[in-house]
Amino acid sequence: MKCSATQWQRDVMPSFSYSQFMEGESIYGLITNYHVASGNRSWKQTNLDIFGRTHVRLHSVLPNNISVIAKFFEVDPVYLLTHATGYPLYAFSLSNQASKLKKVLLSAKGQLIASYSRQAPSSLPLAKQHRYCAKCIEESFENFGTLAWRIEHQLYGVSHCPEHGEPLFYLNSGEGGINRHYCLPEGGEPILLEPNDKAVRLSSFVTKLYRLLQDDNQPQSVIDMYTEWLTIKGFLTKCGHIRNRFLVDELFNYWKELFEATEELIPLELSNFNYVADIIHERRPVHYLKHVLLMAYLAKSPEDFFALSKTSKPDCEPLKRHDSALESNVFKLLDDGKSLREISATLEVSVGYVKQLALRNNYEIDRRRWKLTDEIERDVWRKAFVGWHRADIAKHHDVSVGTVEQLIQSHKGLSGWRHHLVMAKRRAKNRTALLQAIDSNPQITRNELKRSFSCYMWLYKNDREWLYQNLPSPQTQKYYPSVDWASRDIFLAIKVKCLPGAFKSLSELDRAIGGHGWLLHDAKKLPETMKEAAKIIENSIGKK
């Protein structure tokens, strides 16, 4: 089903309430539905209705002017802030600095959002998109008669609908995309990727955490929660130091499928996990995505993560508490003839971790396998080396994906090589896309490429030298003469005076002379024109 704006206006507009805010709707979606139902021809008129000015751009996750919007739609501003924006997630990661962001979002000071939300210091190249789920749109239209942009779909890290588990569709925002226009959720591009369980898990975890934080249910000290979880998992020494190398390896292996996706779902900068120490030791606020990648590895759900504070702390075994060298303990128990499961239970680490450590150091282990032969192992390594996907290898040999992953990790350097192959594929894909864009439009400028094609920024970050060698030649500077406002004032005054018909507002007059916005934005430079405009509006209102 696909619902056009015309159909929406015909079926829904007569019963539409401008003050109606639907649960789960984003700020952008709320104003979009008002814009379509009101019949305004221009987004500028809608902005004038709500904000009292024309040029307003709404961020999909962190829009400002919440107080003005709440007053217009007769909604509590704090409720709108916590249920129609991504503020709860940012407040969670900002801790005691969240109050500053709250004040900015409620006000009109949009230029401060990047710094107060730590978006700028995080330096994450997050996509500027408005996202939606096709099935959610159908359900929204059938149940409520509206096409709703859901706030949960806009959150960074959410690539799949948490309700239906399907990849989302997106429309680019910012310059070169929607920009300041108000568009219904239709005609978007799908997020193209192979089946990716980790992407679904990340989307689900971010959404559940967002719902949990909306009611401010998180405990006061999240750092204590991390400490307890890392202690249970065996990543903290008795002195409180992080076994960072082991933790980073485990995190990378856990989220590897997410970072290897052909479609870049989250910034690759997050794959180095060098920010974990900043989170644990509370050195500085970090982006909420970094918290989520750590939390989702430690616990099955946000509820399980926070529920740990309600239970008693488990006793840590003496062997792990009194020996900081976890590897030495594993090797000692292997030399003593202990099985993988016995070592796993004794040290409270995963069987996979013990197995990989043993294989990398040439220990003979009892594999307890039924059908995995040495020949199959070698074939798995060969296919992994040339870049086969783990799921395809598993299907080819009729084994589990986990088994394939263990074999890949047991071969030193193979995981890094596969990551190199993924980057090579992305490099080739983005190079081809850039060259095709230039070939299809030889007159395109560098700035137009930057605004319209995501391949530009990927190459800028990862293949800058090649990018600069293949970009179009920079344009020579052009001279644009300044506007002669005195002459324009005389010309427009005559044009306005000769206009037929009645005009009840400056907006109508401005549209009648071409819709340039001169009467709205440059009134001080057009004194004679404004005098004529005032006369026409006064006469039109008097006739009414």
Coordinates of C-alpha atoms in Angstrom, one line a residue:
M1 CA 0.0 0.0 0.0
K2 CA 1.2 3.5 -0.8
C3 CA -0.7 6.5 0.4
S4 CA -0.2 9.8 -1.4
A5 CA -0.5 13.2 0.1
T6 CA -3.7 13.9 -1.9
Q7 CA -5.3 10.7 -0.6
W8 CA -4.3 11.6 2.9
Q9 CA -5.8 15.1 2.6
R10 CA -9.1 13.7 1.1
D11 CA -9.6 10.9 3.7
V12 CA -8.1 12.3 6.9
M13 CA -7.9 16.0 6.8
P14 CA -11.5 16.7 7.7
S15 CA -11.1 14.9 11.1
F16 CA -7.5 15.9 11.7
S17 CA -6.7 17.6 15.0
Y18 CA -3.8 20.0 14.9
S19 CA -3.2 19.5 18.6
Q20 CA -3.1 15.7 18.3
F21 CA 0.3 14.1 19.1
M22 CA 0.4 10.3 18.6
E23 CA 2.5 8.2 20.9
G24 CA 5.8 7.3 19.3
E25 CA 5.7 10.0 16.7
S26 CA 8.7 12.2 16.1
I27 CA 8.7 16.0 16.1
Y28 CA 9.3 16.1 12.4
G29 CA 6.4 13.7 11.8
L30 CA 4.0 15.8 14.0
I31 CA 4.7 18.9 12.0
T32 CA 4.6 17.1 8.7
N33 CA 1.1 15.8 9.4
Y34 CA 0.0 19.3 10.4
H35 CA 1.6 20.8 7.2
V36 CA -0.2 18.4 4.9
A37 CA -3.5 18.6 6.7
S38 CA -3.4 22.4 6.9
G39 CA -3.2 22.8 3.1
N40 CA -0.2 25.1 3.2
R41 CA 1.5 25.2 -0.1
S42 CA 4.9 26.1 1.3
W43 CA 6.9 24.8 4.3
K44 CA 7.7 28.5 5.0
Q45 CA 4.0 29.2 5.7
T46 CA 3.9 26.2 8.1
N47 CA 7.0 27.5 9.9
L48 CA 5.4 30.9 10.2
D49 CA 2.3 29.3 11.7
I50 CA 4.3 27.4 14.3
F51 CA 7.6 29.3 14.9
G52 CA 6.8 32.8 13.7
R53 CA 9.6 32.7 11.2
T54 CA 10.3 30.9 7.9
H55 CA 13.7 29.3 8.0
V56 CA 13.7 26.4 10.5
R57 CA 15.3 23.1 9.9
L58 CA 14.3 20.2 12.2
H59 CA 16.9 17.5 13.1
S60 CA 15.4 14.0 12.9
V61 CA 16.7 13.0 16.4
L62 CA 17.5 16.2 18.3
P63 CA 15.2 19.0 17.1
N64 CA 15.1 22.3 19.1
N65 CA 12.3 24.8 19.6
I66 CA 10.5 22.2 21.7
S67 CA 8.8 24.8 23.9
V68 CA 7.3 26.6 20.9
I69 CA 6.1 23.4 19.3
A70 CA 4.6 22.1 22.5
K71 CA 2.7 25.3 23.0
F72 CA 1.3 25.3 19.5
F73 CA 0.2 21.6 19.7
E74 CA -0.9 22.0 23.4
V75 CA 1.4 19.2 24.6
D76 CA 3.6 19.2 27.8
P77 CA 7.1 20.3 26.5
V78 CA 8.9 17.8 28.8
Y79 CA 6.8 14.9 27.7
L80 CA 7.4 15.9 24.0
L81 CA 11.1 16.1 24.8
T82 CA 11.3 12.6 26.3
H83 CA 8.9 10.9 23.9
A84 CA 9.4 12.5 20.5
T85 CA 13.1 13.2 20.5
G86 CA 16.3 11.2 21.2
Y87 CA 17.0 13.2 24.3
P88 CA 16.7 10.3 26.8
L89 CA 19.6 8.4 25.2
Y90 CA 21.8 11.5 25.1
A91 CA 20.9 12.4 28.7
F92 CA 21.9 8.8 29.7
S93 CA 25.4 9.2 28.2
L94 CA 25.9 12.8 29.3
S95 CA 25.1 12.3 32.9
N96 CA 25.2 15.6 34.9
Q97 CA 25.7 17.6 31.7
A98 CA 22.3 16.6 30.3
S99 CA 20.6 19.7 31.8
K100 CA 22.5 21.9 29.4
L101 CA 21.3 19.9 26.4
K102 CA 17.7 20.0 27.7
K103 CA 17.7 23.8 27.9
V104 CA 19.0 24.1 24.3
L105 CA 16.4 21.7 22.9
L106 CA 13.6 23.5 24.6
S107 CA 14.9 26.9 23.3
A108 CA 15.6 28.2 19.8
K109 CA 19.4 28.0 20.1
G110 CA 20.0 25.2 17.6
Q111 CA 23.6 26.1 16.9
L112 CA 24.5 24.8 20.4
I113 CA 23.1 21.3 20.0
A114 CA 26.2 19.8 18.3
S115 CA 28.5 20.8 21.2
Y116 CA 26.1 20.1 24.1
S117 CA 25.1 16.7 22.8
R118 CA 28.7 15.7 22.3
Q119 CA 28.1 15.1 18.6
A120 CA 30.9 17.3 17.6
P121 CA 33.5 15.9 20.1
S122 CA 32.5 12.4 19.2
S123 CA 33.4 13.1 15.5
L124 CA 31.1 10.3 14.3
P125 CA 30.0 10.6 10.6
L126 CA 26.4 9.8 11.4
A127 CA 24.0 9.7 8.4
K128 CA 21.5 12.6 8.0
Q129 CA 18.4 10.6 7.2
H130 CA 14.7 10.3 8.0
R131 CA 13.8 6.6 8.3
Y132 CA 10.5 4.7 8.2
C133 CA 9.2 1.1 8.1
A134 CA 6.7 0.3 5.3
K135 CA 4.6 -2.0 7.5
C136 CA 4.4 0.5 10.3
I137 CA 3.2 3.1 7.8
E138 CA 0.4 0.8 6.7
E139 CA -0.6 0.1 10.2
S140 CA -0.6 3.8 11.1
F141 CA -2.8 4.6 8.2
E142 CA -5.2 1.8 8.8
N143 CA -5.5 2.5 12.6
F144 CA -5.1 6.2 12.9
G145 CA -5.5 7.6 9.4
T146 CA -2.0 9.2 9.4
L147 CA 1.4 8.5 8.0
A148 CA 3.6 8.7 11.1
W149 CA 7.4 9.2 11.2
R150 CA 8.3 7.2 14.4
I151 CA 11.0 8.5 16.6
E152 CA 12.4 5.0 17.3
H153 CA 13.2 4.6 13.6
Q154 CA 15.3 7.8 13.6
L155 CA 17.6 6.8 16.5
Y156 CA 21.3 6.3 15.4
G157 CA 22.0 2.5 15.3
V158 CA 18.5 1.5 14.3
S159 CA 18.5 0.0 10.8
H160 CA 15.7 -2.5 11.3
C161 CA 12.2 -1.9 12.6
P162 CA 12.0 -3.2 16.2
E163 CA 8.4 -4.4 15.7
H164 CA 8.8 -6.2 12.3
G165 CA 12.5 -6.9 12.1
E166 CA 12.7 -5.6 8.5
P167 CA 15.3 -3.1 7.1
L168 CA 14.0 0.5 7.1
F169 CA 13.6 2.9 4.2
Y170 CA 15.2 6.3 4.3
L171 CA 15.0 9.8 2.8
N172 CA 18.2 11.9 2.9
S173 CA 17.8 15.1 5.0
G174 CA 19.9 18.2 5.0
E175 CA 21.1 20.0 1.8
G176 CA 20.7 17.8 -1.2
G177 CA 17.8 15.9 0.5
I178 CA 14.6 16.9 2.2
N179 CA 16.3 20.0 3.7
R180 CA 13.6 22.2 5.3
H181 CA 10.7 20.6 3.4
Y182 CA 8.0 18.5 5.2
C183 CA 7.6 15.2 3.4
L184 CA 5.4 12.1 4.1
P185 CA 7.2 8.8 4.6
E186 CA 7.0 7.4 1.1
G187 CA 9.3 7.0 -1.9
G188 CA 12.4 6.3 0.2
E189 CA 15.3 4.1 -0.6
P190 CA 15.7 0.8 1.3
I191 CA 18.7 0.1 3.5
L192 CA 20.3 -2.6 1.3
L193 CA 22.2 -5.3 3.2
E194 CA 22.4 -9.1 3.5
P195 CA 20.6 -10.7 6.5
N196 CA 22.5 -9.4 9.5
D197 CA 21.6 -10.7 13.0
K198 CA 23.8 -8.2 14.7
A199 CA 22.2 -5.2 13.0
V200 CA 18.8 -6.5 14.1
R201 CA 20.1 -7.0 17.7
L202 CA 21.6 -3.5 17.8
S203 CA 18.4 -2.0 16.5
S204 CA 16.3 -3.9 19.1
F205 CA 18.7 -3.0 22.0
V206 CA 18.8 0.7 21.1
T207 CA 15.0 0.8 21.0
K208 CA 14.5 -1.1 24.2
L209 CA 17.0 1.1 26.0
Y210 CA 15.2 4.2 24.7
R211 CA 11.9 3.0 26.0
L212 CA 13.4 2.2 29.3
L213 CA 15.0 5.6 29.7
Q214 CA 11.9 7.5 28.7
D215 CA 10.6 7.0 32.3
D216 CA 14.0 7.6 33.8
N217 CA 14.2 4.1 35.3
Q218 CA 18.0 3.7 35.1
P219 CA 20.0 3.5 38.4
Q220 CA 22.1 6.5 39.5
S221 CA 25.6 4.9 39.0
V222 CA 25.9 3.2 35.6
I223 CA 29.6 2.9 36.1
D224 CA 29.0 0.5 39.1
M225 CA 26.9 -1.6 36.7
Y226 CA 29.7 -1.8 34.2
T227 CA 32.1 -2.8 36.9
E228 CA 29.9 -5.6 38.2
W229 CA 29.3 -7.0 34.7
L230 CA 32.9 -6.9 33.7
T231 CA 33.9 -8.6 36.9
I232 CA 31.4 -11.4 36.2
K233 CA 32.7 -11.8 32.7
G234 CA 36.3 -11.9 33.9
F235 CA 37.5 -8.6 32.3
L236 CA 38.5 -6.8 35.5
T237 CA 41.6 -7.6 37.6
K238 CA 41.5 -7.6 41.4
C239 CA 42.9 -4.0 41.2
G240 CA 40.1 -2.8 39.0
H241 CA 42.1 -2.6 35.8
I242 CA 40.5 -3.6 32.6
R243 CA 41.9 -6.6 30.6
N244 CA 41.5 -4.3 27.7
R245 CA 43.1 -6.4 25.0
F246 CA 40.9 -9.4 25.7
L247 CA 37.8 -7.2 26.0
V248 CA 38.4 -5.4 22.7
D249 CA 39.0 -8.7 20.9
E250 CA 35.8 -10.1 22.3
L251 CA 33.8 -7.0 21.4
F252 CA 35.2 -7.0 17.9
N253 CA 34.4 -10.6 17.3
Y254 CA 30.9 -10.2 18.7
W255 CA 30.1 -7.2 16.5
K256 CA 32.2 -8.2 13.5
E257 CA 29.2 -9.1 11.3
L258 CA 27.9 -5.6 11.9
F259 CA 31.1 -3.8 10.7
E260 CA 31.6 -6.2 7.8
A261 CA 28.2 -5.4 6.2
T262 CA 28.4 -3.9 2.7
E263 CA 26.1 -1.1 3.7
E264 CA 27.8 1.0 6.4
L265 CA 25.2 0.8 9.2
I266 CA 27.3 2.6 11.9
P267 CA 30.6 4.5 11.6
L268 CA 33.6 2.2 11.2
E269 CA 35.4 4.4 13.8
L270 CA 33.5 2.5 16.5
S271 CA 35.1 -0.9 15.5
N272 CA 38.4 -0.1 17.3
F273 CA 36.7 0.0 20.8
N274 CA 39.4 2.3 22.2
Y275 CA 36.6 4.2 24.0
V276 CA 35.8 1.4 26.4
A277 CA 38.3 2.7 29.0
D278 CA 36.7 6.1 28.8
I279 CA 33.3 4.6 29.6
I280 CA 34.5 2.4 32.5
H281 CA 36.7 5.0 34.2
E282 CA 34.2 7.8 33.4
R283 CA 36.9 10.0 31.9
R284 CA 34.5 11.9 29.6
P285 CA 31.0 11.6 28.2
V286 CA 30.8 9.6 25.0
H287 CA 28.1 9.0 22.4
Y288 CA 25.3 6.6 23.4
L289 CA 26.1 4.2 20.6
K290 CA 29.4 3.4 22.3
H291 CA 27.5 2.6 25.5
V292 CA 25.1 0.4 23.6
L293 CA 27.9 -1.7 21.9
L294 CA 29.3 -2.5 25.3
M295 CA 26.0 -3.0 27.1
A296 CA 24.6 -5.3 24.4
Y297 CA 27.7 -7.5 24.6
L298 CA 27.5 -7.8 28.4
A299 CA 23.7 -8.4 28.7
K300 CA 20.9 -9.8 26.7
S301 CA 18.7 -6.7 27.1
P302 CA 18.7 -3.3 28.9
E303 CA 16.4 -4.7 31.5
D304 CA 18.8 -7.5 32.3
F305 CA 21.7 -5.0 32.4
F306 CA 20.1 -2.8 35.0
A307 CA 18.5 -5.7 36.9
L308 CA 21.9 -6.7 38.1
S309 CA 21.8 -4.0 40.8
K310 CA 18.8 -5.7 42.3
T311 CA 20.6 -9.0 42.8
S312 CA 23.5 -9.8 45.1
K313 CA 26.9 -9.7 43.7
P314 CA 28.2 -13.1 42.8
D315 CA 31.3 -14.5 44.5
C316 CA 34.4 -14.3 42.3
E317 CA 36.5 -17.4 42.3
P318 CA 39.9 -17.2 44.1
L319 CA 41.9 -18.2 41.0
K320 CA 40.6 -15.3 38.9
R321 CA 40.9 -12.8 41.8
H322 CA 44.5 -13.7 42.8
D323 CA 46.0 -14.0 39.4
S324 CA 46.0 -11.1 36.9
A325 CA 47.4 -13.2 34.0
L326 CA 44.3 -14.9 32.6
E327 CA 46.3 -16.5 29.8
S328 CA 48.7 -18.1 32.2
N329 CA 45.8 -19.7 34.1
V330 CA 44.4 -21.1 30.9
F331 CA 47.7 -22.6 29.9
K332 CA 48.3 -24.0 33.3
L333 CA 45.0 -25.8 33.3
L334 CA 45.5 -27.0 29.8
D335 CA 48.9 -28.5 30.8
D336 CA 47.1 -30.2 33.7
G337 CA 44.8 -31.9 31.3
K338 CA 41.6 -30.1 32.0
S339 CA 38.9 -30.0 29.4
L340 CA 37.7 -26.8 27.7
R341 CA 34.5 -26.9 29.6
E342 CA 36.2 -27.4 33.0
I343 CA 38.5 -24.5 32.3
S344 CA 35.6 -22.4 31.2
A345 CA 33.7 -23.1 34.4
T346 CA 36.7 -22.5 36.6
L347 CA 37.7 -19.2 35.1
E348 CA 34.2 -18.1 34.1
V349 CA 35.2 -17.4 30.5
S350 CA 33.6 -18.7 27.4
V351 CA 34.5 -22.1 25.9
G352 CA 35.1 -20.4 22.6
Y353 CA 37.7 -18.1 24.2
V354 CA 39.6 -21.0 25.8
K355 CA 39.4 -23.0 22.5
Q356 CA 40.8 -20.1 20.4
L357 CA 43.6 -19.4 22.9
A358 CA 44.6 -23.1 22.8
L359 CA 44.5 -23.4 19.0
R360 CA 46.6 -20.3 18.6
N361 CA 49.3 -21.7 20.9
N362 CA 49.3 -25.1 19.3
Y363 CA 47.6 -27.0 22.1
E364 CA 46.0 -30.3 21.2
I365 CA 42.3 -30.3 22.3
D366 CA 39.5 -32.7 22.3
R367 CA 37.1 -31.3 19.7
R368 CA 34.2 -33.6 20.4
R369 CA 33.1 -33.2 16.8
W370 CA 31.0 -35.5 14.7
K371 CA 31.6 -34.5 11.1
L372 CA 34.2 -31.6 11.1
T373 CA 37.3 -33.2 9.5
D374 CA 40.7 -31.7 8.8
E375 CA 39.8 -31.4 5.2
I376 CA 36.7 -29.4 6.0
E377 CA 38.7 -27.1 8.3
R378 CA 41.2 -26.4 5.5
D379 CA 38.3 -25.7 3.0
V380 CA 36.7 -23.3 5.5
W381 CA 40.0 -21.4 5.8
R382 CA 40.3 -21.3 2.1
K383 CA 36.8 -19.9 1.5
A384 CA 37.2 -17.5 4.4
F385 CA 40.5 -16.3 2.9
V386 CA 39.0 -15.4 -0.4
G387 CA 36.1 -13.6 1.2
W388 CA 33.2 -16.0 1.4
H389 CA 30.5 -14.9 3.9
R390 CA 30.4 -17.0 7.1
A391 CA 26.8 -18.0 6.5
D392 CA 27.6 -19.2 3.0
I393 CA 30.5 -21.3 4.3
A394 CA 28.3 -22.7 7.0
K395 CA 25.6 -23.6 4.5
H396 CA 28.1 -25.2 2.1
H397 CA 29.4 -27.5 4.8
D398 CA 26.2 -27.9 6.7
V399 CA 27.7 -26.6 10.0
S400 CA 26.8 -23.7 12.2
V401 CA 27.9 -20.1 11.7
G402 CA 29.5 -20.2 15.2
T403 CA 31.6 -23.2 14.1
V404 CA 32.9 -21.3 11.1
E405 CA 33.6 -18.2 13.2
Q406 CA 35.6 -20.3 15.7
L407 CA 37.7 -21.8 12.8
I408 CA 38.3 -18.3 11.4
Q409 CA 39.4 -17.0 14.8
S410 CA 41.7 -19.9 15.4
H411 CA 43.8 -19.0 12.3
K412 CA 46.0 -16.1 13.2
G413 CA 45.7 -13.1 11.0
L414 CA 42.7 -14.4 9.0
S415 CA 40.2 -12.2 10.7
G416 CA 42.3 -9.1 9.9
W417 CA 42.7 -10.2 6.3
R418 CA 38.9 -10.6 6.0
H419 CA 38.4 -7.1 7.3
H420 CA 40.9 -5.9 4.7
L421 CA 38.8 -7.6 2.0
V422 CA 35.7 -5.9 3.2
M423 CA 37.4 -2.5 3.1
A424 CA 38.7 -3.3 -0.4
K425 CA 35.1 -4.1 -1.6
R426 CA 33.8 -0.9 -0.2
R427 CA 36.7 1.1 -1.7
A428 CA 35.9 -0.4 -5.1
K429 CA 32.2 0.2 -4.7
N430 CA 32.6 3.9 -3.7
R431 CA 35.2 4.6 -6.4
T432 CA 32.9 3.2 -9.1
A433 CA 30.0 5.2 -7.7
L434 CA 32.0 8.4 -7.8
L435 CA 33.3 7.9 -11.3
Q436 CA 29.7 7.0 -12.6
A437 CA 28.4 10.2 -11.0
I438 CA 31.0 12.3 -12.7
D439 CA 30.5 10.5 -16.1
S440 CA 26.7 11.0 -15.9
N441 CA 27.1 14.7 -15.2
P442 CA 30.4 16.1 -16.5
Q443 CA 29.5 19.6 -15.3
I444 CA 29.0 18.6 -11.7
T445 CA 31.0 20.5 -9.1
R446 CA 32.9 19.3 -6.1
N447 CA 30.4 20.7 -3.7
E448 CA 27.5 19.1 -5.5
L449 CA 29.3 15.7 -5.3
K450 CA 29.9 16.2 -1.6
R451 CA 26.2 17.1 -0.9
S452 CA 24.6 14.5 -3.1
F453 CA 26.7 11.3 -3.0
S454 CA 27.7 9.5 0.2
C455 CA 30.7 7.9 -1.7
Y456 CA 32.4 11.3 -1.5
M457 CA 32.7 11.3 2.3
W458 CA 33.6 7.6 2.5
L459 CA 36.5 8.2 0.1
Y460 CA 37.5 11.4 1.9
K461 CA 37.9 9.5 5.1
N462 CA 39.4 6.3 3.7
D463 CA 40.9 7.0 0.3
R464 CA 41.6 10.7 0.2
E465 CA 44.6 10.7 -2.2
W466 CA 42.7 8.8 -4.9
L467 CA 39.6 11.1 -4.4
Y468 CA 41.6 14.3 -5.0
Q469 CA 43.2 12.8 -8.1
N470 CA 39.8 12.0 -9.6
L471 CA 37.6 14.9 -8.6
P472 CA 36.5 17.5 -11.2
S473 CA 38.8 20.5 -11.6
P474 CA 37.9 23.2 -9.1
Q475 CA 35.8 26.0 -10.5
T476 CA 37.2 29.5 -11.0
Q477 CA 35.7 32.2 -8.8
K478 CA 32.8 34.1 -10.4
Y479 CA 31.9 37.7 -9.8
Y480 CA 28.4 38.3 -8.7
P481 CA 27.5 42.0 -8.6
S482 CA 25.7 43.3 -5.5
V483 CA 22.0 43.9 -5.7
D484 CA 20.8 47.5 -6.4
W485 CA 18.0 47.5 -3.8
A486 CA 17.0 51.1 -4.6
S487 CA 16.2 50.2 -8.2
R488 CA 14.5 46.9 -7.1
D489 CA 12.4 48.9 -4.6
I490 CA 11.1 51.2 -7.3
F491 CA 10.4 48.3 -9.7
L492 CA 8.6 46.2 -7.0
A493 CA 6.6 49.2 -5.8
I494 CA 5.1 49.7 -9.3
K495 CA 4.6 45.9 -9.7
V496 CA 2.8 45.6 -6.3
K497 CA 0.6 48.7 -7.0
C498 CA -0.6 47.3 -10.3
L499 CA -1.4 43.8 -9.0
P500 CA -5.1 42.9 -9.5
G501 CA -7.2 41.3 -6.8
A502 CA -7.2 41.3 -3.0
F503 CA -4.3 40.2 -0.8
K504 CA -4.8 39.6 3.0
S505 CA -1.1 38.9 3.9
L506 CA 2.4 39.6 2.9
S507 CA 2.9 35.9 2.0
E508 CA 0.2 36.1 -0.6
L509 CA 1.7 39.3 -2.0
D510 CA 5.1 37.8 -2.1
R511 CA 3.9 34.7 -4.0
A512 CA 2.1 37.0 -6.5
I513 CA 5.3 38.7 -7.4
G514 CA 7.3 35.5 -7.8
G515 CA 7.7 34.0 -4.3
H516 CA 11.3 35.2 -3.8
G517 CA 10.7 36.1 -0.1
W518 CA 11.8 39.7 -0.6
L519 CA 8.7 41.1 1.2
L520 CA 9.3 38.7 4.1
H521 CA 13.0 38.9 4.6
D522 CA 14.2 42.2 3.1
A523 CA 11.4 44.6 4.1
K524 CA 13.8 47.2 5.5
K525 CA 15.5 47.5 2.1
L526 CA 12.2 48.0 0.2
P527 CA 10.4 51.0 2.0
E528 CA 8.4 52.1 -1.1
T529 CA 7.3 48.6 -1.9
M530 CA 6.2 48.0 1.8
K531 CA 4.1 51.2 1.7
E532 CA 2.2 50.0 -1.3
A533 CA 1.9 46.5 0.2
A534 CA 0.4 47.9 3.4
K535 CA -2.2 49.9 1.4
I536 CA -3.3 46.8 -0.5
I537 CA -3.6 44.6 2.6
E538 CA -5.5 47.3 4.5
N539 CA -7.9 47.8 1.6
S540 CA -8.4 44.0 1.2
I541 CA -9.1 43.6 5.0
G542 CA -11.5 46.6 4.9
K543 CA -13.5 45.1 2.0
K544 CA -14.0 41.9 4.0

